Tab-separated table of C-alpha atoms in Angstrom:
chain	number	residue	atom	x	y	z
A	1	MET	CA	153.965	-222.188	64.768
A	2	LYS	CA	155.060	-220.437	61.599
A	3	PRO	CA	155.705	-216.672	62.030
A	4	PHE	CA	153.273	-214.302	60.393
A	5	ALA	CA	154.571	-212.920	57.130
A	6	PHE	CA	152.890	-211.057	54.329
A	7	THR	CA	153.568	-209.401	51.031
A	8	LEU	CA	151.445	-206.633	49.623
A	9	ASP	CA	150.382	-209.022	46.851
A	10	SER	CA	149.078	-211.492	49.442
A	11	LEU	CA	146.670	-208.987	50.999
A	12	PRO	CA	143.010	-209.313	50.075
A	13	GLN	CA	141.526	-207.204	47.310
A	14	ILE	CA	138.814	-205.102	48.913
A	15	ALA	CA	135.801	-203.592	47.181
A	16	ILE	CA	134.902	-200.582	49.287
A	17	PRO	CA	131.977	-198.557	47.968
A	18	TYR	CA	132.390	-194.824	47.523
A	19	PRO	CA	130.331	-192.884	50.073
A	20	ALA	CA	127.105	-191.271	49.040
A	21	ALA	CA	126.156	-187.677	49.772
A	22	GLY	CA	125.359	-187.282	53.450
A	23	ASP	CA	127.476	-190.270	54.559
A	24	CYS	CA	129.664	-188.074	56.769
A	25	ASN	CA	130.266	-184.625	58.155
A	26	GLU	CA	131.295	-182.138	55.470
A	27	TYR	CA	134.714	-181.683	57.130
A	28	PHE	CA	135.772	-185.195	56.081
A	29	LEU	CA	134.976	-184.632	52.403
A	30	ARG	CA	138.459	-183.094	52.094
A	31	TYR	CA	139.901	-186.592	52.614
A	32	ILE	CA	137.282	-188.531	50.661
A	33	LYS	CA	137.881	-186.311	47.612
A	34	LEU	CA	141.494	-187.585	47.535
A	35	VAL	CA	140.260	-191.136	46.907
A	36	PRO	CA	139.133	-191.980	43.370
A	37	SER	CA	135.778	-193.744	43.365
A	38	GLY	CA	136.187	-197.443	44.017
A	39	GLN	CA	139.920	-197.174	44.817
A	40	ALA	CA	139.908	-197.038	48.631
A	41	GLY	CA	140.695	-200.749	48.973
A	42	SER	CA	143.695	-200.659	46.654
A	43	MET	CA	144.919	-197.418	48.233
A	44	LEU	CA	144.855	-198.966	51.701
A	45	VAL	CA	147.317	-201.574	50.407
A	46	SER	CA	149.508	-199.355	48.209
A	47	GLN	CA	149.965	-196.784	50.960
A	48	ILE	CA	151.881	-199.366	53.013
A	49	ASP	CA	154.668	-199.383	50.432
A	50	GLN	CA	154.588	-195.595	50.123
A	51	MET	CA	154.917	-195.167	53.883
A	52	GLN	CA	157.792	-197.661	54.012
A	53	GLN	CA	159.593	-195.793	51.228
A	54	LEU	CA	159.184	-192.404	52.914
A	55	PHE	CA	159.955	-193.421	56.476
A	56	GLY	CA	162.069	-196.551	56.003
A	57	ASN	CA	165.378	-194.741	55.476
A	58	MET	CA	164.609	-191.494	57.259
A	59	SER	CA	167.266	-190.396	59.702
A	60	GLU	CA	166.253	-189.933	63.302
A	61	SER	CA	167.484	-186.321	63.208
A	62	ALA	CA	165.434	-185.511	60.094
A	63	SER	CA	162.374	-187.038	61.754
A	64	LEU	CA	162.663	-184.551	64.627
A	65	GLU	CA	162.800	-181.343	62.571
A	66	VAL	CA	159.853	-179.001	62.750
A	67	THR	CA	159.781	-176.346	60.062
A	68	SER	CA	157.270	-173.609	59.390
A	69	PRO	CA	154.361	-173.766	58.608
A	70	TRP	CA	154.071	-177.204	60.251
A	71	LYS	CA	153.555	-177.722	63.966
A	72	TRP	CA	154.616	-181.378	64.248
A	73	ASN	CA	157.839	-183.179	63.439
A	74	LEU	CA	157.639	-186.224	61.162
A	75	ARG	CA	157.619	-188.663	64.081
A	76	GLN	CA	154.566	-186.862	65.406
A	77	VAL	CA	152.946	-186.981	61.954
A	78	LEU	CA	153.547	-190.733	61.776
A	79	GLY	CA	152.131	-191.145	65.282
A	80	HIS	CA	149.122	-189.066	64.241
A	81	LEU	CA	148.578	-191.365	61.263
A	82	GLY	CA	148.591	-194.302	63.655
A	83	ASP	CA	146.006	-192.519	65.794
A	84	GLY	CA	143.847	-192.047	62.687
A	85	GLU	CA	144.097	-195.736	61.777
A	86	ARG	CA	143.198	-196.755	65.311
A	87	VAL	CA	140.328	-194.326	65.886
A	88	PHE	CA	138.691	-194.508	62.444
A	89	GLY	CA	139.127	-198.293	62.294
A	90	TYR	CA	137.517	-198.659	65.717
A	91	ARG	CA	134.626	-196.479	64.634
A	92	ALA	CA	134.197	-198.505	61.437
A	93	ALA	CA	134.202	-201.803	63.369
A	94	ARG	CA	131.583	-200.599	65.833
A	95	ILE	CA	129.292	-199.213	63.144
A	96	ALA	CA	129.774	-202.216	60.826
A	97	ALA	CA	128.717	-204.483	63.692
A	98	GLY	CA	125.478	-202.508	64.031
A	99	ASP	CA	126.410	-200.767	67.267
A	100	THR	CA	124.427	-197.531	67.296
A	101	THR	CA	125.968	-196.170	70.492
A	102	PRO	CA	127.069	-192.593	69.708
A	103	LEU	CA	130.857	-192.330	69.490
A	104	PRO	CA	132.797	-189.301	70.698
A	105	GLY	CA	135.156	-187.098	68.729
A	106	PHE	CA	138.801	-186.695	69.675
A	107	ASP	CA	141.399	-183.960	69.774
A	108	GLN	CA	144.344	-184.909	67.562
A	109	ASP	CA	146.670	-182.473	69.327
A	110	ILE	CA	145.984	-184.015	72.741
A	111	LEU	CA	146.771	-187.471	71.365
A	112	VAL	CA	149.982	-186.407	69.640
A	113	GLU	CA	151.201	-184.478	72.669
A	114	GLY	CA	150.079	-187.050	75.216
A	115	MET	CA	151.614	-189.999	73.372
A	116	GLN	CA	154.950	-188.153	73.088
A	117	TYR	CA	155.663	-189.491	69.603
A	118	GLN	CA	158.759	-187.303	69.386
A	119	ASN	CA	160.358	-189.770	71.828
A	120	VAL	CA	159.481	-192.899	69.811
A	121	SER	CA	161.745	-194.168	67.023
A	122	ILE	CA	160.639	-194.047	63.402
A	123	PRO	CA	160.927	-197.859	62.999
A	124	THR	CA	158.670	-198.395	66.022
A	125	LEU	CA	156.075	-195.881	64.796
A	126	LEU	CA	156.166	-197.288	61.255
A	127	TYR	CA	155.745	-200.855	62.514
A	128	GLU	CA	152.797	-199.765	64.652
A	129	TRP	CA	151.159	-197.935	61.735
A	130	ILE	CA	151.597	-200.932	59.418
A	131	SER	CA	150.098	-203.219	62.064
A	132	LEU	CA	147.080	-200.948	62.452
A	133	ARG	CA	146.691	-200.639	58.668
A	134	LEU	CA	146.801	-204.425	58.264
A	135	ALA	CA	144.116	-204.754	60.933
A	136	ASN	CA	141.913	-202.281	59.050
A	137	ILE	CA	142.501	-204.050	55.725
A	138	MET	CA	141.483	-207.351	57.295
A	139	LEU	CA	138.417	-205.727	58.883
A	140	PHE	CA	137.224	-204.207	55.612
A	141	SER	CA	137.998	-207.372	53.640
A	142	ARG	CA	135.570	-209.450	55.655
A	143	LEU	CA	132.664	-207.021	55.782
A	144	ARG	CA	129.557	-207.831	53.795
A	145	THR	CA	128.514	-205.253	51.208
A	146	GLU	CA	125.532	-204.147	53.280
A	147	GLN	CA	127.756	-203.412	56.287
A	148	PHE	CA	129.455	-200.587	54.395
A	149	ILE	CA	126.169	-198.648	54.414
A	150	ASN	CA	125.624	-199.114	58.155
A	151	ARG	CA	125.257	-195.717	59.736
A	152	GLY	CA	126.310	-194.546	63.164
A	153	THR	CA	126.821	-191.330	65.072
A	154	VAL	CA	130.339	-189.963	65.461
A	155	ASP	CA	130.914	-186.668	67.263
A	156	ASN	CA	127.191	-185.869	66.895
A	157	ASN	CA	127.295	-186.469	63.120
A	158	SER	CA	125.958	-189.309	61.007
A	159	MET	CA	128.656	-191.467	59.363
A	160	THR	CA	128.765	-194.703	57.352
A	161	VAL	CA	131.400	-197.428	57.294
A	162	SER	CA	132.032	-196.632	53.627
A	163	ALA	CA	132.809	-193.037	54.535
A	164	LEU	CA	135.158	-194.155	57.310
A	165	ALA	CA	137.077	-196.528	55.011
A	166	ASN	CA	137.493	-193.785	52.405
A	167	ILE	CA	138.464	-191.263	55.085
A	168	ILE	CA	141.223	-193.597	56.303
A	169	ALA	CA	142.706	-193.821	52.793
A	170	GLY	CA	142.210	-190.094	52.091
A	171	HIS	CA	143.645	-188.984	55.432
A	172	VAL	CA	146.881	-190.848	54.746
A	173	GLU	CA	146.932	-189.541	51.160
A	174	HIS	CA	146.611	-185.989	52.510
A	175	HIS	CA	149.563	-186.480	54.844
A	176	LEU	CA	151.665	-188.343	52.249
A	177	ALA	CA	151.515	-185.235	50.059
A	178	ILE	CA	152.662	-183.046	52.949
A	179	ILE	CA	155.406	-185.483	53.973
A	180	ARG	CA	156.734	-185.639	50.395
A	181	GLN	CA	156.733	-181.852	50.266
A	182	ARG	CA	158.712	-181.677	53.510
A	183	VAL	CA	161.184	-184.414	52.594
A	184	MET	CA	161.796	-183.243	49.011
A	185	ARG	CA	162.581	-179.618	49.819
């Protein structure tokens, strides 16, 4: 069997609709606003390269620094981004499939602390994040247009698959800006 290999150019082009008003809790608009309309699909792909550039050559010691005003080191941030990929992708898959079972919220601090990302190497965390991102790209690439407007309940709030896909891209964009700020100083 031939090993799995990919290039960013080989990934599917995904048309992800921009969420409509009321497609998610107001809290998540902060992430959606970071995604230009109609660009979520291309951002999901381009962010892989950006993450590799930022974390690919980062020293282990630099990845463990915590400086004010931040509460997490960069390993923990990368682990948190993996948590976001996993949780939001899972939610999107359930809702896209038509599962209307209400889904719970989660506490990001409990996940970051409990998973002890500070003890995991940057290459391992980056590989895990890329794997999760590829899974989400493949999920979104095979959804039918009407599945993006499927609506479910997440943490007692109504949310669509379109909103979740845009939140995934916007959440990473939010953290990329912070990571660049931390690394460039």
